[in-house]
Structures are given as C-alpha cells and as structure tokens.
Short mmCIF file of C-alpha atoms and ligand atoms in Angstrom, two decimals:
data_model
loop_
_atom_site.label_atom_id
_atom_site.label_comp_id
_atom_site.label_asym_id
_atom_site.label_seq_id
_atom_site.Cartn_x
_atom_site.Cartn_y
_atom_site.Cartn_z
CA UNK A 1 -47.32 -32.95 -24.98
CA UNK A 2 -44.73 -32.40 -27.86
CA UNK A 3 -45.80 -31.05 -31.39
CA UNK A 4 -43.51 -31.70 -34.44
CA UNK A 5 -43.86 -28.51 -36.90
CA UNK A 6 -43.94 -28.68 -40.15
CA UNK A 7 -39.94 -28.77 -41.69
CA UNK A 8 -39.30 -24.69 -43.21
CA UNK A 9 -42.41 -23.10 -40.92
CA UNK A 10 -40.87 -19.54 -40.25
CA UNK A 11 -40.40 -18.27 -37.09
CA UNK A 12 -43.94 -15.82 -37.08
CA UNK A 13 -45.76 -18.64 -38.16
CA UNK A 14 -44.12 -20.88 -35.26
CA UNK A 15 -44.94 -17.84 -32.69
CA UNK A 16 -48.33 -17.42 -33.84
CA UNK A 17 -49.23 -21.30 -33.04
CA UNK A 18 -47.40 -20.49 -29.43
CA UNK A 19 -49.53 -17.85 -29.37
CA UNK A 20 -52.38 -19.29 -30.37
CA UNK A 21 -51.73 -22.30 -27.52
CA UNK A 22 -51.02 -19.72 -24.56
CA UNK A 23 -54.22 -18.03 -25.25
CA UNK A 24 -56.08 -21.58 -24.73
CA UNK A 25 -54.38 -21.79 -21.90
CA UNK A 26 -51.48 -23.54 -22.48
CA UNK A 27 -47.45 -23.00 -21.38
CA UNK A 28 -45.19 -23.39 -24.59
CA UNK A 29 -41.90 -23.86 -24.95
CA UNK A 30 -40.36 -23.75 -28.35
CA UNK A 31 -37.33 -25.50 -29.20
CA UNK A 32 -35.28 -25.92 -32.46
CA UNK A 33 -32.77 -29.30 -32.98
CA UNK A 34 -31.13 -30.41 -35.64
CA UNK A 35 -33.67 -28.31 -38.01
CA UNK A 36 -36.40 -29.38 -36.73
CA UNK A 37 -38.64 -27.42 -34.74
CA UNK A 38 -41.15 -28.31 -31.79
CA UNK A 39 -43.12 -27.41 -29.22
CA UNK A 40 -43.45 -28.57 -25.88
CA UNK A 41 -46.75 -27.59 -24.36
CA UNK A 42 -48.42 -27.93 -20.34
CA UNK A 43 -52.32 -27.58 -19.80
CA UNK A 44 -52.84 -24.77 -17.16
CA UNK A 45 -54.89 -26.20 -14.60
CA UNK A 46 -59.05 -27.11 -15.65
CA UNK A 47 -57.65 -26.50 -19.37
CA UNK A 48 -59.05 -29.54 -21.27
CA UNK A 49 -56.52 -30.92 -23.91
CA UNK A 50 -58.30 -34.19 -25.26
CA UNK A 51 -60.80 -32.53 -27.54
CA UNK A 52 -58.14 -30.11 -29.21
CA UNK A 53 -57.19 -31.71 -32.77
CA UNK A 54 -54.22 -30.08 -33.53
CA UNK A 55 -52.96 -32.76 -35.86
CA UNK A 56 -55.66 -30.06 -38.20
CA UNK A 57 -53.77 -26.92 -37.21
CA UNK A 58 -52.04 -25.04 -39.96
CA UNK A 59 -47.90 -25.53 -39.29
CA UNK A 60 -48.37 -28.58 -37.18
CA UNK A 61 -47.06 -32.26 -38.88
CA UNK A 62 -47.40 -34.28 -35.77
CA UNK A 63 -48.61 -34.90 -32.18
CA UNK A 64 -45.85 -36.83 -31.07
CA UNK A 65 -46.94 -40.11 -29.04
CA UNK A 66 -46.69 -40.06 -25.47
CA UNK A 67 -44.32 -42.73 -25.33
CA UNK A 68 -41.66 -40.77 -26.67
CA UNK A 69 -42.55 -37.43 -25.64
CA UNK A 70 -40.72 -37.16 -22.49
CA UNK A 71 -37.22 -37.62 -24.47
CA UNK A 72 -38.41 -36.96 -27.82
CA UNK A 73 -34.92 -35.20 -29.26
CA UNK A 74 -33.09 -38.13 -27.63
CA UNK A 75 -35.55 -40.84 -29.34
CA UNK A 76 -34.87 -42.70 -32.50
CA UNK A 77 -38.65 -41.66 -32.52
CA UNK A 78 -36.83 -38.06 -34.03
CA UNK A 79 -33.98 -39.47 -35.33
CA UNK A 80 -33.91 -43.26 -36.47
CA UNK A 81 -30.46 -43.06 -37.72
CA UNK A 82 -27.91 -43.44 -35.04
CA UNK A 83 -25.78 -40.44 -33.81
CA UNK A 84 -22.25 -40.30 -34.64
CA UNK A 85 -20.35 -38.03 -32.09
CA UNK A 86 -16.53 -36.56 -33.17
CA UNK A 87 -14.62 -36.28 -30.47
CA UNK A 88 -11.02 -34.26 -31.54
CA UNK A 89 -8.54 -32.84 -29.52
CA UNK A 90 -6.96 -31.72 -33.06
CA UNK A 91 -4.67 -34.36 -32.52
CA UNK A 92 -6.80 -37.62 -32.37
CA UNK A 93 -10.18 -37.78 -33.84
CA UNK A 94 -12.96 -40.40 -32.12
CA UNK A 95 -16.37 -41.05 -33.12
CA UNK A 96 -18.92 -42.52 -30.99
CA UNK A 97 -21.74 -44.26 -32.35
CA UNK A 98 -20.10 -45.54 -35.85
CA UNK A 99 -18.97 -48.89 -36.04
CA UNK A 100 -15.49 -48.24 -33.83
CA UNK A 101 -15.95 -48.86 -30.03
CA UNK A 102 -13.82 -46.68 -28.45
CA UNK A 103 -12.21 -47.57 -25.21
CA UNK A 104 -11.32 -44.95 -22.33
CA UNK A 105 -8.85 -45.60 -19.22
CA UNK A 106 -7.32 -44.28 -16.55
CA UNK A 107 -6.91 -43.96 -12.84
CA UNK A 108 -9.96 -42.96 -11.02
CA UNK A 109 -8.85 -40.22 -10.19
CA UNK A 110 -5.46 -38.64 -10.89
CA UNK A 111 -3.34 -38.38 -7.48
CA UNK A 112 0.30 -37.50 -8.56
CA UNK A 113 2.28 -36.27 -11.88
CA UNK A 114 4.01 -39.48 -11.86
CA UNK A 115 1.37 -42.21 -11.77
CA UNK A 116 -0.76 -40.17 -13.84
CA UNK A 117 1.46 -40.17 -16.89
CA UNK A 118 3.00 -43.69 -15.85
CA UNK A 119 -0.74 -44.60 -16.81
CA UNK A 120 -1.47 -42.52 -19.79
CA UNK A 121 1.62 -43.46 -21.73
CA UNK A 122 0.97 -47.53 -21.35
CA UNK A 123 -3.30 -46.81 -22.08
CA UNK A 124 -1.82 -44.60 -25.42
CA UNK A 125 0.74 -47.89 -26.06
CA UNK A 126 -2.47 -49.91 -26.58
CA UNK A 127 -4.30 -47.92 -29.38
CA UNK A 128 -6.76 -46.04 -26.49
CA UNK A 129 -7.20 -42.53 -27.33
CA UNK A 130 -9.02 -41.07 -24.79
CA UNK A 131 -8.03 -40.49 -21.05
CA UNK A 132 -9.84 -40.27 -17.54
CA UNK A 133 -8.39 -37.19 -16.96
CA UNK A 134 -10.04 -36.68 -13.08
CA UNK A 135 -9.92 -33.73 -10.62
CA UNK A 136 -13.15 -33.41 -9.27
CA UNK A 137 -14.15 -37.13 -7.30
CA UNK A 138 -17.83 -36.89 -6.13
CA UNK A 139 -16.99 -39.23 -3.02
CA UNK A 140 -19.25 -41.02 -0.61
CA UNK A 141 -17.81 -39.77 2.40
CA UNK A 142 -16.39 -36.59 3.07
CA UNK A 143 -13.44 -37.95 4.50
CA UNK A 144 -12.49 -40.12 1.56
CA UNK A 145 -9.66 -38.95 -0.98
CA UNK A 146 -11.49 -35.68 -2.94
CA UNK A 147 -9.66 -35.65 -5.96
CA UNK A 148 -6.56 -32.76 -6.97
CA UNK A 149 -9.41 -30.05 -7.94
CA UNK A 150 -7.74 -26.84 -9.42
CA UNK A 151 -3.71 -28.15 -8.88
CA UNK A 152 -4.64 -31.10 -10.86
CA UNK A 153 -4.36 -29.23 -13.84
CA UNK A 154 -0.78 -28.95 -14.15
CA UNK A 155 -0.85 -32.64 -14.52
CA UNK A 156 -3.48 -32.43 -17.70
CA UNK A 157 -0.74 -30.21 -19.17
CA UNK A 158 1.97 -31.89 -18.34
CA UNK A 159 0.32 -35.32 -19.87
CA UNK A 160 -1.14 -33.54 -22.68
CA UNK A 161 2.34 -32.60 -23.27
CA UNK A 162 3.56 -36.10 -23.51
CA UNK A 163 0.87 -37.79 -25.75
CA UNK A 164 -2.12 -36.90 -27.97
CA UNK A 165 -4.63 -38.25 -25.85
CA UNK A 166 -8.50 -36.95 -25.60
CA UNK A 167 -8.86 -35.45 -22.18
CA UNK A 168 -12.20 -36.56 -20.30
CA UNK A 169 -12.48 -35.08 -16.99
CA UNK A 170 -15.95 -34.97 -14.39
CA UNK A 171 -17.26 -31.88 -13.49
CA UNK A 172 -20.11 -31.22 -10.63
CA UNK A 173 -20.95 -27.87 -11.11
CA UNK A 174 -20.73 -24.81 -13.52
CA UNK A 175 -17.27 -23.53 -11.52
CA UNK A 176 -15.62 -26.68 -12.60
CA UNK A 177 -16.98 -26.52 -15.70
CA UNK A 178 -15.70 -23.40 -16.09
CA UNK A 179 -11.78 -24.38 -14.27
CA UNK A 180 -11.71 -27.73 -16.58
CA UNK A 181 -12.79 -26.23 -19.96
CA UNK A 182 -9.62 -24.62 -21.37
CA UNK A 183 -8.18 -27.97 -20.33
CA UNK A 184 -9.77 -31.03 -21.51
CA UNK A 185 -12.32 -32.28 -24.58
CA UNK A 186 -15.12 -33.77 -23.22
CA UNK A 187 -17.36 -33.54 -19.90
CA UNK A 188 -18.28 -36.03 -17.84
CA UNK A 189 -21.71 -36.10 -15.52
CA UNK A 190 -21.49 -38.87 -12.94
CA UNK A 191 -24.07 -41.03 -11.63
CA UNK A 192 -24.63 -38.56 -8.74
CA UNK A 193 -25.07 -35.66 -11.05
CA UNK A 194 -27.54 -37.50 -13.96
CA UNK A 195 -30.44 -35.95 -11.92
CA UNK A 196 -28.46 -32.27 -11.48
CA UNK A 197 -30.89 -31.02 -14.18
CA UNK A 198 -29.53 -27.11 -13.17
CA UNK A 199 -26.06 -28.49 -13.75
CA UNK A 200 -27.41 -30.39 -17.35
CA UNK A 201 -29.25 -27.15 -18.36
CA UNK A 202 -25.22 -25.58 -18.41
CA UNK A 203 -23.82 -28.13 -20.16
CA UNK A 204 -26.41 -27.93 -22.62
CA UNK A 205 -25.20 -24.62 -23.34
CA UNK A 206 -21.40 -25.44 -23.40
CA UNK A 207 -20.62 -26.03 -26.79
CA UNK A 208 -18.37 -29.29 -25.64
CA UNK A 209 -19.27 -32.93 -25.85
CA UNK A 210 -20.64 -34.76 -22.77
CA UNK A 211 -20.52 -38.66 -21.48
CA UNK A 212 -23.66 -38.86 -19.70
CA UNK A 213 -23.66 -41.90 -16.66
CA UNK A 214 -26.84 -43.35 -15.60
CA UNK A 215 -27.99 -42.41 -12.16
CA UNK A 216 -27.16 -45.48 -10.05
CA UNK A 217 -30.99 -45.58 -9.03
CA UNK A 218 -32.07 -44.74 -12.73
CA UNK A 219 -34.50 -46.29 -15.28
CA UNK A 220 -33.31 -46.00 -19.01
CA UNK A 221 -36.09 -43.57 -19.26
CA UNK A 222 -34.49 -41.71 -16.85
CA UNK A 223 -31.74 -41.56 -18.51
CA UNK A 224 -33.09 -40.27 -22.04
CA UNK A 225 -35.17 -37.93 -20.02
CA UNK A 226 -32.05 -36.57 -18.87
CA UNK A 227 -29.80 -36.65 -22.23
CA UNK A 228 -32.86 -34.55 -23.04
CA UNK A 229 -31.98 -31.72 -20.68
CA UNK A 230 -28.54 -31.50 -22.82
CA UNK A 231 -30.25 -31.88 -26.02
CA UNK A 232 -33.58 -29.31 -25.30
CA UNK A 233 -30.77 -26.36 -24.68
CA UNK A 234 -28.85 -27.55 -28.17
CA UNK A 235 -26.23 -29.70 -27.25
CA UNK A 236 -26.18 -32.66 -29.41
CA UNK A 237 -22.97 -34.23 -28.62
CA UNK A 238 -24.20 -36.45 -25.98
CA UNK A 239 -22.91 -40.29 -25.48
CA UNK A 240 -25.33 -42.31 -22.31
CA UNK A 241 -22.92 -44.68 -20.16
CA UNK A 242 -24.25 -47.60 -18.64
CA UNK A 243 -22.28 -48.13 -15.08
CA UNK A 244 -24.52 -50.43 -12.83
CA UNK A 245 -27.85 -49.75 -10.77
CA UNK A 246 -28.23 -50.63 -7.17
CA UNK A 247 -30.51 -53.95 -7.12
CA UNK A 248 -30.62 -56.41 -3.98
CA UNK A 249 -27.14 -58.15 -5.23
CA UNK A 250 -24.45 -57.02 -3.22
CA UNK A 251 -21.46 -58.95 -4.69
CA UNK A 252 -21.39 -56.61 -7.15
CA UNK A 253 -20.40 -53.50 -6.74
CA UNK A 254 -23.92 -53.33 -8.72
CA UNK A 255 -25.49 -54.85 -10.91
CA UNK A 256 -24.45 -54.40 -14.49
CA UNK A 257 -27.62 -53.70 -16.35
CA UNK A 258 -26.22 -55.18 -19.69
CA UNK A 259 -29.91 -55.12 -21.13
CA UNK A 260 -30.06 -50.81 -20.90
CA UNK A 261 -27.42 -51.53 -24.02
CA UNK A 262 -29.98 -53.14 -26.07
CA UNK A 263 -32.95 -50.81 -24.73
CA UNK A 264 -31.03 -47.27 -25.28
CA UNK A 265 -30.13 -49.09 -29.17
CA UNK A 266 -33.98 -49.41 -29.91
CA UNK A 267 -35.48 -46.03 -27.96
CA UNK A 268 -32.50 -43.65 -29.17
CA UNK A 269 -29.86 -42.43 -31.55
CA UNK A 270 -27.46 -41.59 -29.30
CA UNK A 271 -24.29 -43.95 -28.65
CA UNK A 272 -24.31 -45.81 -25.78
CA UNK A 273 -21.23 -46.80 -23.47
CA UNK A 274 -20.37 -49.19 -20.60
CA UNK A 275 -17.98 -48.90 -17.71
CA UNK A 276 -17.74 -52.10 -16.05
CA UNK A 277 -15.46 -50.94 -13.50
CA UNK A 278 -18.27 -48.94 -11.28
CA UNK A 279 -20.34 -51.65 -11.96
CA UNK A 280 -18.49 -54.65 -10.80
CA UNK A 281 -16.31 -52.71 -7.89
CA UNK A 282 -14.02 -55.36 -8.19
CA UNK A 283 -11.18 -56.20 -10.45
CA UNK A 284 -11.31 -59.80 -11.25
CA UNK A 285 -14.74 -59.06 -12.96
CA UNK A 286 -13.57 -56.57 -15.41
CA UNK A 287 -12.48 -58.91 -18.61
CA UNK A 288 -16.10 -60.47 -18.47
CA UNK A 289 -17.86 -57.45 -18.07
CA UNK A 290 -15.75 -55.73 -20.72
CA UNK A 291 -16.13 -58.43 -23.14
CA UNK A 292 -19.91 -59.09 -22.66
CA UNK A 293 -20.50 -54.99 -23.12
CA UNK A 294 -18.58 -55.72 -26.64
CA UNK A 295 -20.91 -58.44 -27.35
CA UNK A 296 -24.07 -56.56 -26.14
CA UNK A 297 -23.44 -54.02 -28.59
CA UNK A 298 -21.95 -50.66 -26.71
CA UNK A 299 -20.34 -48.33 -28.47
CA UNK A 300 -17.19 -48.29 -25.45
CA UNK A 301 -15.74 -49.33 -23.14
CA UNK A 302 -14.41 -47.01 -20.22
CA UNK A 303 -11.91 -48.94 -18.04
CA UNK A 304 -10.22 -47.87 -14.68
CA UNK A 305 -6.40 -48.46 -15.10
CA UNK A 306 -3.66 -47.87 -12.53
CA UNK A 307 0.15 -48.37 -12.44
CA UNK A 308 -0.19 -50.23 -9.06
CA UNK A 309 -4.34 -50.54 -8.27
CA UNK A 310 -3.82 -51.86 -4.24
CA UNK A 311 -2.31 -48.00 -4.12
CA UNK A 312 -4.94 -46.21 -5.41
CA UNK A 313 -6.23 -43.66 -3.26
CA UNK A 314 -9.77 -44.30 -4.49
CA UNK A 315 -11.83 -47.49 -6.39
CA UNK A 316 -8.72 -49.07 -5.89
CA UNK A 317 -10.78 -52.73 -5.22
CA UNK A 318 -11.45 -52.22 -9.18
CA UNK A 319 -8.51 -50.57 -11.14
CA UNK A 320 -7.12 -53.03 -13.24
CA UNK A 321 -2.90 -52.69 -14.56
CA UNK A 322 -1.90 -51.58 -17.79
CA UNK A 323 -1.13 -55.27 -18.79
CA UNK A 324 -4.26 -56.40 -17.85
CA UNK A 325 -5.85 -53.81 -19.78
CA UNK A 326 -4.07 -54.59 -22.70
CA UNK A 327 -5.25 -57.93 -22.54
CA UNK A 328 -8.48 -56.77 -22.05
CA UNK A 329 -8.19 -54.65 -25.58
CA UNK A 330 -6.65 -57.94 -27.53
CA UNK A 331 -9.34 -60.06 -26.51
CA UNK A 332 -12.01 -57.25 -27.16
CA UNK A 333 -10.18 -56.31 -30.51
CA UNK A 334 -11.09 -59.96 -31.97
CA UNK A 335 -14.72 -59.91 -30.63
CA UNK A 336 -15.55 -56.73 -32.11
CA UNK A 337 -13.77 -58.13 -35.67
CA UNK A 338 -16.63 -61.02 -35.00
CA UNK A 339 -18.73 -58.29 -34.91
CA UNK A 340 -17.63 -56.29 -37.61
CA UNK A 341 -16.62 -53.65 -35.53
CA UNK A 342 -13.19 -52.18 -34.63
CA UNK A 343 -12.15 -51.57 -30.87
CA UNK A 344 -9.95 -48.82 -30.35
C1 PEP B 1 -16.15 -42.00 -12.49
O1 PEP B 1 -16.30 -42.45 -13.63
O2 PEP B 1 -15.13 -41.42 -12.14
C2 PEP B 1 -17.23 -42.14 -11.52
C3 PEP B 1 -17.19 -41.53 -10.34
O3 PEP B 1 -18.21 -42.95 -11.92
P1 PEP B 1 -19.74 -43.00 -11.43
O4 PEP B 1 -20.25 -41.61 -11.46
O5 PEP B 1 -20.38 -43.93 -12.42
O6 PEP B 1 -19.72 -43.59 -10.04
MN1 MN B 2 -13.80 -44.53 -9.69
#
C-alpha cells in the first residue's frame, strides 16, 4: 500500500506517521520524488490493514489506489503531465517526451574503429543525434560475438572526437557502469536486464539518464514496475522502450507489441520508445515497423544501422544501411509533420 503525504509535511512529522505504522505492525519505507513525499507500507504477518482509515490520519492526503500502487512514481496517477527528459552531451541537447521523436542508430554492437565511425558520421549526416555506442552485448550463446568490453572505448573517443553525437551504450552490471560512465551520456538496460532489480537499484543512484527495454517476456506493468526501481532510489530520467515480446509468432523476430505505446501513454508520464529492429529480427521489416511506431505515438525510434549489415558480427539479419536509414528518417520526418511532431 502507498500513502501520498500531505505537500510541505516536515520530515518529524513524516517519521512520526512511520513510526506510528511500524508500531501497528507495519514495514515502511519512505521515499521523496519530485517533492512529493510517500510511503510505501507491508502488513507484518496476522496484521489486519482493512479496518485502518488512514485517509483520517494527520499528514496523510491520500491512500493511493491499488491499481497504481505498484508503479505509483512512474504513473500519470502522480504525475499527469508527461515527462520531458534532456539528454546533453554539452554539445547536442535531446528531449524525450516533448513533441520531437528522437531517432537513435547504430551498429549493434561496435566491432572495429573503422565501421564504427563509417556509421556514426552517415547516422549524424541525417539529423540523428544520438548513437548506439555498444561494448557490452548480452548474447544468447556464449560462443557468439561478446562485444569490445573495456578496448571498445578508444573507439567512443575516437568517434566522439569526430562528431557531437549523444553516446548510448548497455551496461549489465555496476563494473560496466562504472568502465562506461566517464564515456558516454545515457545507460541502457536490455531486455535481459529489465528484471536485474540489484542492477536497477544502481542506476537509480547514478545520476545519468537511462533507456529502459521491456523484458522480452514482460507485461507493461512489468515494465512500470520496473522504471519504478529507477525512480523509488531518485532517478527520474527514465525513457521505457518497447522492443518485441515473445508470443507464438515466429516470423518475427517477435512480436512488436505496438499497443504497449498507447498503454505506457495512458498509465505513465514517462516517454516511451520503440526499436523495431529487435522486434522484427529482420531487415526488410524495419520501414513499416518504424513508420507505424511514428504513427502509434512513440516518442523514438532506435534503429540498428551498419556500413555493410551481411558483415555484422551480430543482429546482422536486421541492421539496415545508412541509405536505407535515411530513407527511413524522410519518410518518418513527413509523418510526424502529419502529426505535428518533428523527427530528429
Ligand atoms: C540492444 O539494443 O543492443 C539489445 C541487445 O536489445 P535488446 O536488449 O532489446 O535485445
Ligand atoms: Mn542487436
């Protein structure tokens, strides 16, 4: 159960209603977000909450409904206004969740100096400001192409040396987190990780934006319930990513779940983004995808792009080429003007 305090409550009168709930028998935990203050509370075992009214209790504005309370900082139940999230490498300047979509590309995974720039200088030529700067590649197998890790660094510099672009880059664990962070703007969490709530819990505490992907076998719920984990330890910059949840269609890489778009837009603030290219596995789907993600309503697009895709060393079925990416933006840049919306 949540309970919403009462907006400029200090901090003795907010410990004496913990207080007063741990000696019914109750586990608090007291959280402050965006000014507001609440209190998550647990029933000890044979503790009886129903007949408690604390809706009456001096310092207490609401008992928040159940339906939210799981996510309740994510929920537009908190915040009905939508999020906007500044992204700046103090260079560029993005903002998620206004009425720009912002579009991110590059290679799965970065695999030499060459290719890697090769790719970031024709994804800059479009208007795309933010790069899929990768290292770390959770992989299937164990034998499958891990990523640079640590040496792939020199290659963030070297790229961040030749264009402004925003550096987005995966990390698994706090040690990359740590490696990565002198080195790049934002952090990703991969559909492997949306359930790594130790890994969350860090982030949470990082100071540093965060594109959270859905767990491939997630609900939406899920999801919030994990933005939560980011937003519970104070870290509001958090943007959701739809990239496809296993279902029983296997043409698909899986199956594009264009309707979490609309659902995250009605139960939260935060911005939502798609990446078609997980989701469809293959390239010739990519455009559609893309475009229909526009049309749903996303706030971005995040695109795999490499020089030559049939050499990738991994997801190499669905990188698309610069040109094709390009195309991909023109298209999308007169649907969004349809929707009053700029792509960039
Ligand atoms: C990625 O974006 O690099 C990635 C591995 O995606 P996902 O976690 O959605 O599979
Ligand atoms: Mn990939």
């Amino acid at each position: 159960m949540i309970l919403l305090l009462d907006d400029g409550l200090n901090s003795e009168k907010q410990n004496d209603i913990c207080l007063r709930l741990q000696k019914l028998g109750f586990y608090t935990r007291l959280v402050s977000f965006k000014g507001k203050v609440i209190i998550a509370l647990e029933a000890k075992a044979g503790v009886k909450i129903k007949s408690i009214c604390f809706e009456e209790w001096f310092g207490v504005r609401e008992v928040v409904s159940e339906q939210f309370a799981p996510f309740y900082l994510s929920s537009s139940k908190f915040q009905s206004s939508k999020s906007l999230i500044k992204i700046t490498n103090g260079q560029q300047n993005v903002t998620f969740g206004g009425s720009e979509i912002i579009s991110i590309a590059g290679p799965c995974a970065i695999e030499n100096e060459e290719d890697a720039l090769q790719a970031a200088l024709a994804i800059q030529k479009t208007g795309c400001k933010v790069y899929r700067a990768m290292i770390f590649k959770p992989r299937t197998s164990p034998y499958s192409f891990q990523g640079l890790g640590r040496s792939g660094l020199e290659i963030i510099k070297t790229i961040k040396e030749n264009t402004d672009l925003i550096m987005l880059t995966e990390v698994r664990n706090p040690l990359e987190l740590e490696i990565a962070a002198d080195h790049v703007d934002v952090f990703q969490v991969g559909t492997r990780n949306m359930s790594n709530y130790e890994l969350l819990k860090h982030l949470g505490r990082a100071n540093r934006p965060v594109l959270l992907k859905r767990g491939m076998g997630a609900t939406v719920q899920e999801l919030l319930c994990a933005a939560e984990y980011l937003l519970s330890q104070g870290n509001s910059e958090v943007i959701l990513c739809e990239r496809g949840i296993r279902t029983f269609e296997d043409y698909s890489r899986f199956s594009l779940d264009i309707a979490a778009v609309a659902a995250i837009k009605e139960l939260s603030h935060l911005p939502v983004i798609v990446d078609p290219s997980h989701a469809a596995g293959r390239s010739h789907m990519i455009e559609s995808l893309a475009l229909a993600s526009i049309g749903a309503g996303a706030d971005g697009i995040m695109l795999e792009v490499h020089k030559e895709p049939d050499k990738a060393s991994s997801d190499s079925a669905q990188a698309i080429t610069p040109q094709r990416f390009y195309n991909i933006i023109k298209q999308g840049r007169g649907l969004a003007k349809a929707l009053n919306r700029q792509l960039v």
